[in-house]
Coordinates of C-alpha atoms and ligand atoms in Angstrom, one line a residue:
M1 CA 70.9 5.0 49.0
R2 CA 68.6 7.5 50.6
I3 CA 65.0 7.7 49.4
L4 CA 62.3 10.1 50.3
L5 CA 58.9 8.5 50.7
V6 CA 55.9 10.9 50.6
E7 CA 52.8 9.0 51.6
D8 CA 50.0 9.9 54.0
D9 CA 48.6 6.4 54.4
Q10 CA 50.0 5.0 57.6
L11 CA 49.7 1.3 56.7
L12 CA 51.1 1.7 53.2
G13 CA 53.9 4.0 54.4
D14 CA 54.9 1.5 57.0
G15 CA 55.0 -1.3 54.5
V16 CA 56.9 0.6 51.8
K17 CA 59.4 1.9 54.3
A18 CA 60.1 -1.6 55.7
G19 CA 60.1 -3.2 52.3
L20 CA 62.6 -0.7 50.9
A21 CA 64.8 -1.0 54.0
Q22 CA 65.0 -4.7 53.3
S23 CA 66.3 -3.9 49.8
G24 CA 69.0 -1.8 51.3
F25 CA 67.5 1.7 50.9
N26 CA 67.5 4.3 53.6
V27 CA 64.0 5.8 53.7
D28 CA 63.0 9.1 55.1
W29 CA 59.2 9.1 55.4
V30 CA 57.1 12.3 55.4
R31 CA 53.3 12.4 55.4
D32 CA 52.4 15.6 53.6
G33 CA 53.5 17.8 50.7
V34 CA 54.8 20.6 52.7
A35 CA 57.0 18.3 54.8
A36 CA 58.2 16.8 51.6
E37 CA 59.2 20.2 50.2
L38 CA 61.2 20.9 53.3
A39 CA 62.9 17.6 53.2
L40 CA 63.9 18.1 49.5
K41 CA 65.3 21.5 50.4
T42 CA 67.6 20.2 53.1
G43 CA 68.3 16.5 52.2
E44 CA 70.1 14.8 49.4
Y45 CA 68.0 12.0 47.9
A46 CA 68.7 9.5 45.3
G47 CA 65.0 9.2 44.5
V48 CA 61.5 10.1 45.6
V49 CA 58.4 7.8 46.0
L50 CA 55.5 10.2 45.7
D51 CA 51.8 9.6 46.5
L52 CA 49.6 12.1 44.7
G53 CA 46.7 12.5 47.1
L54 CA 48.4 14.3 50.0
P55 CA 47.4 16.7 52.7
R56 CA 48.6 20.4 52.6
L57 CA 50.2 20.2 49.2
A58 CA 49.2 17.7 46.5
G59 CA 51.8 15.4 45.0
M60 CA 51.3 16.8 41.5
E61 CA 51.8 20.4 42.6
L62 CA 54.9 19.4 44.7
L63 CA 56.4 17.6 41.6
A64 CA 55.7 20.6 39.3
R65 CA 57.2 23.0 41.8
Q66 CA 60.4 20.9 42.2
R67 CA 60.9 20.6 38.5
A68 CA 60.4 24.3 38.1
L69 CA 63.1 24.8 40.7
G70 CA 65.4 22.7 38.6
N71 CA 65.4 19.7 41.0
K72 CA 66.2 16.7 38.8
V73 CA 65.8 14.0 41.5
P74 CA 64.2 10.8 40.0
V75 CA 60.5 10.6 41.1
L76 CA 58.3 7.6 41.0
I77 CA 54.6 8.3 41.6
L78 CA 52.1 6.0 43.2
T79 CA 48.6 6.2 41.6
A80 CA 45.3 4.4 41.8
R81 CA 44.3 2.0 39.1
D82 CA 41.3 4.1 37.8
R83 CA 43.3 7.3 37.5
V84 CA 44.8 7.1 34.1
E85 CA 44.8 10.9 33.6
D86 CA 46.8 11.3 36.9
R87 CA 49.5 9.1 35.5
I88 CA 49.6 11.1 32.3
K89 CA 49.7 14.4 34.1
G90 CA 52.3 13.1 36.5
L91 CA 54.6 12.0 33.7
D92 CA 54.1 15.3 32.0
A93 CA 54.8 17.1 35.2
G94 CA 58.2 15.5 35.4
A95 CA 57.7 12.1 37.1
D96 CA 60.1 9.4 35.8
D97 CA 58.0 6.4 36.5
Y98 CA 54.8 5.3 38.2
L99 CA 53.3 2.3 40.0
I100 CA 49.7 1.4 40.4
K101 CA 48.4 0.6 43.9
P102 CA 48.5 -2.1 45.1
F103 CA 52.0 -2.9 44.0
D104 CA 54.7 -5.4 44.8
L105 CA 57.5 -4.1 47.0
H106 CA 60.1 -6.0 45.1
E107 CA 59.0 -4.3 41.9
L108 CA 59.1 -0.9 43.6
A109 CA 62.7 -1.6 44.7
A110 CA 63.7 -2.7 41.2
R111 CA 62.1 0.3 39.6
L112 CA 63.9 2.6 42.1
R113 CA 67.2 1.0 41.3
A114 CA 66.6 1.5 37.6
L115 CA 65.7 5.1 38.1
V116 CA 68.7 5.9 40.2
R117 CA 70.9 4.1 37.7
R118 CA 69.5 6.0 34.7
A119 CA 69.8 9.3 36.6
S120 CA 73.5 8.5 37.3
G121 CA 74.1 8.0 33.6
A122 CA 75.0 4.3 33.9
A123 CA 73.0 2.3 31.5
A124 CA 74.4 -1.1 32.7
P125 CA 72.7 -2.6 35.8
R126 CA 76.2 -3.4 37.1
L127 CA 78.6 -0.7 38.1
Q128 CA 82.3 -1.2 37.1
V129 CA 85.0 1.1 38.3
A130 CA 88.7 0.5 38.9
G131 CA 88.5 -3.2 38.8
I132 CA 85.4 -3.3 41.1
E133 CA 82.2 -4.8 39.9
L134 CA 79.0 -4.1 41.9
D135 CA 75.7 -5.6 41.2
P136 CA 72.9 -3.6 42.9
A137 CA 70.2 -6.1 42.4
A138 CA 72.1 -9.1 43.6
R139 CA 73.9 -7.0 46.2
S140 CA 77.2 -8.6 45.3
V141 CA 80.7 -7.2 44.8
R142 CA 83.7 -8.5 43.0
Y143 CA 87.2 -7.0 43.0
R144 CA 89.5 -8.2 40.2
G145 CA 87.1 -11.1 39.7
Q146 CA 87.1 -12.2 43.3
P147 CA 83.9 -12.0 45.4
V148 CA 84.1 -9.6 48.3
E149 CA 81.8 -9.8 51.4
L150 CA 80.6 -6.4 52.5
S151 CA 78.2 -5.3 55.2
L152 CA 75.0 -3.4 54.2
R153 CA 76.6 0.0 55.0
E154 CA 79.9 -0.9 53.3
F155 CA 78.0 -1.9 50.2
A156 CA 76.0 1.3 50.3
L157 CA 79.2 3.4 50.8
L158 CA 80.9 1.6 47.9
Q159 CA 77.9 2.1 45.7
E160 CA 77.9 5.9 46.4
L161 CA 81.6 6.2 45.7
M162 CA 81.2 4.2 42.4
L163 CA 78.2 6.2 41.2
N164 CA 80.4 9.3 41.8
A165 CA 83.7 7.9 40.7
G166 CA 86.3 10.7 40.1
R167 CA 84.4 13.1 42.3
V168 CA 85.1 13.9 45.9
L169 CA 82.3 13.2 48.4
S170 CA 82.4 14.8 51.8
R171 CA 81.9 12.8 55.0
E172 CA 78.6 14.8 55.5
Q173 CA 77.3 13.9 52.0
L174 CA 78.1 10.3 52.6
A175 CA 76.5 10.2 56.0
Q176 CA 73.4 11.9 54.6
R177 CA 73.1 9.2 51.9
L178 CA 73.9 6.3 54.1
Y179 CA 71.8 7.1 57.1
A180 CA 68.1 8.0 57.5
W181 CA 66.7 10.6 59.8
G182 CA 67.0 10.0 63.5
E183 CA 69.3 7.0 62.9
E184 CA 72.1 6.8 65.4
I185 CA 75.4 7.6 63.8
E186 CA 78.8 7.7 65.4
S187 CA 80.9 10.7 64.6
N188 CA 83.6 8.5 62.9
A189 CA 81.2 6.0 61.3
I190 CA 82.1 6.9 57.7
E191 CA 85.9 6.7 58.5
V192 CA 85.3 3.2 60.0
H193 CA 83.4 2.0 56.9
V194 CA 86.1 3.4 54.6
H195 CA 88.7 1.6 56.6
H196 CA 86.8 -1.7 56.2
L197 CA 86.4 -1.1 52.4
R198 CA 90.1 -0.5 52.1
R199 CA 90.9 -3.6 54.0
K200 CA 88.5 -5.8 52.0
L201 CA 89.3 -4.3 48.6
A202 CA 92.7 -2.6 48.4
P203 CA 94.2 0.1 50.6
E204 CA 94.8 2.5 47.7
L205 CA 91.4 2.3 46.2
V206 CA 89.5 4.8 48.3
R207 CA 91.4 8.0 48.4
T208 CA 91.3 10.5 51.2
V209 CA 91.2 14.1 50.0
R210 CA 92.4 15.9 53.1
G211 CA 89.9 18.3 54.6
V212 CA 87.3 17.5 52.0
G213 CA 86.3 13.8 51.9
Y214 CA 86.7 10.6 49.9
M215 CA 87.0 9.7 46.3
L216 CA 87.2 6.6 44.2
P217 CA 89.3 7.1 41.1
R218 CA 87.8 6.1 37.7
E219 CA 90.7 4.0 36.8
A220 CA 92.7 1.5 38.9
A221 CA 96.0 2.9 40.2
Ligands
LIG301 CA1 47.2 9.5 49.8

């Protein structure tokens, strides 16, 4: 899952990016509000981690502008302990959750998972589609009750397909969600991951929609 991190503090940004990567997120990191606006215009993100004190465009302003534009991406704001009014303003401006600095990286990852889950309309922490059961927190997958070993990318790909079951996702959309900026990506990377998923689950599970992309049907065939 691709996350946009907006944080001007180098140390904190480094830590958050590394921590979230360990939890299986792909993190694009920008250091000011204007760069964040540009990233949100061009990229597809499952969630945003937003610092409020930012150069060029303050986090609160950025958030208000995005919500005014109709952008519904889940946003978690990072605030200082003594700034209660910031948290209230942030939530009123359309933030979905907040964390007080300093925070635990595992908690940040767990809150992001919860936000993305709620945004996708799935209340249960586990995703269940067409006989596949995926547990994002435990990073485990079962197919028809049997455990399936997946690589990090395969897991991320399956999660995207399950979150969008019944909808076609293009290769580009999938590549955007699976890879961060500047990450090396082979032109056939998505095809290769799909191939592996079919081999490890069942060949008919991931459907190719010719010229468009891939889809996981809601029900087992
Ligand atoms: Ca800051």
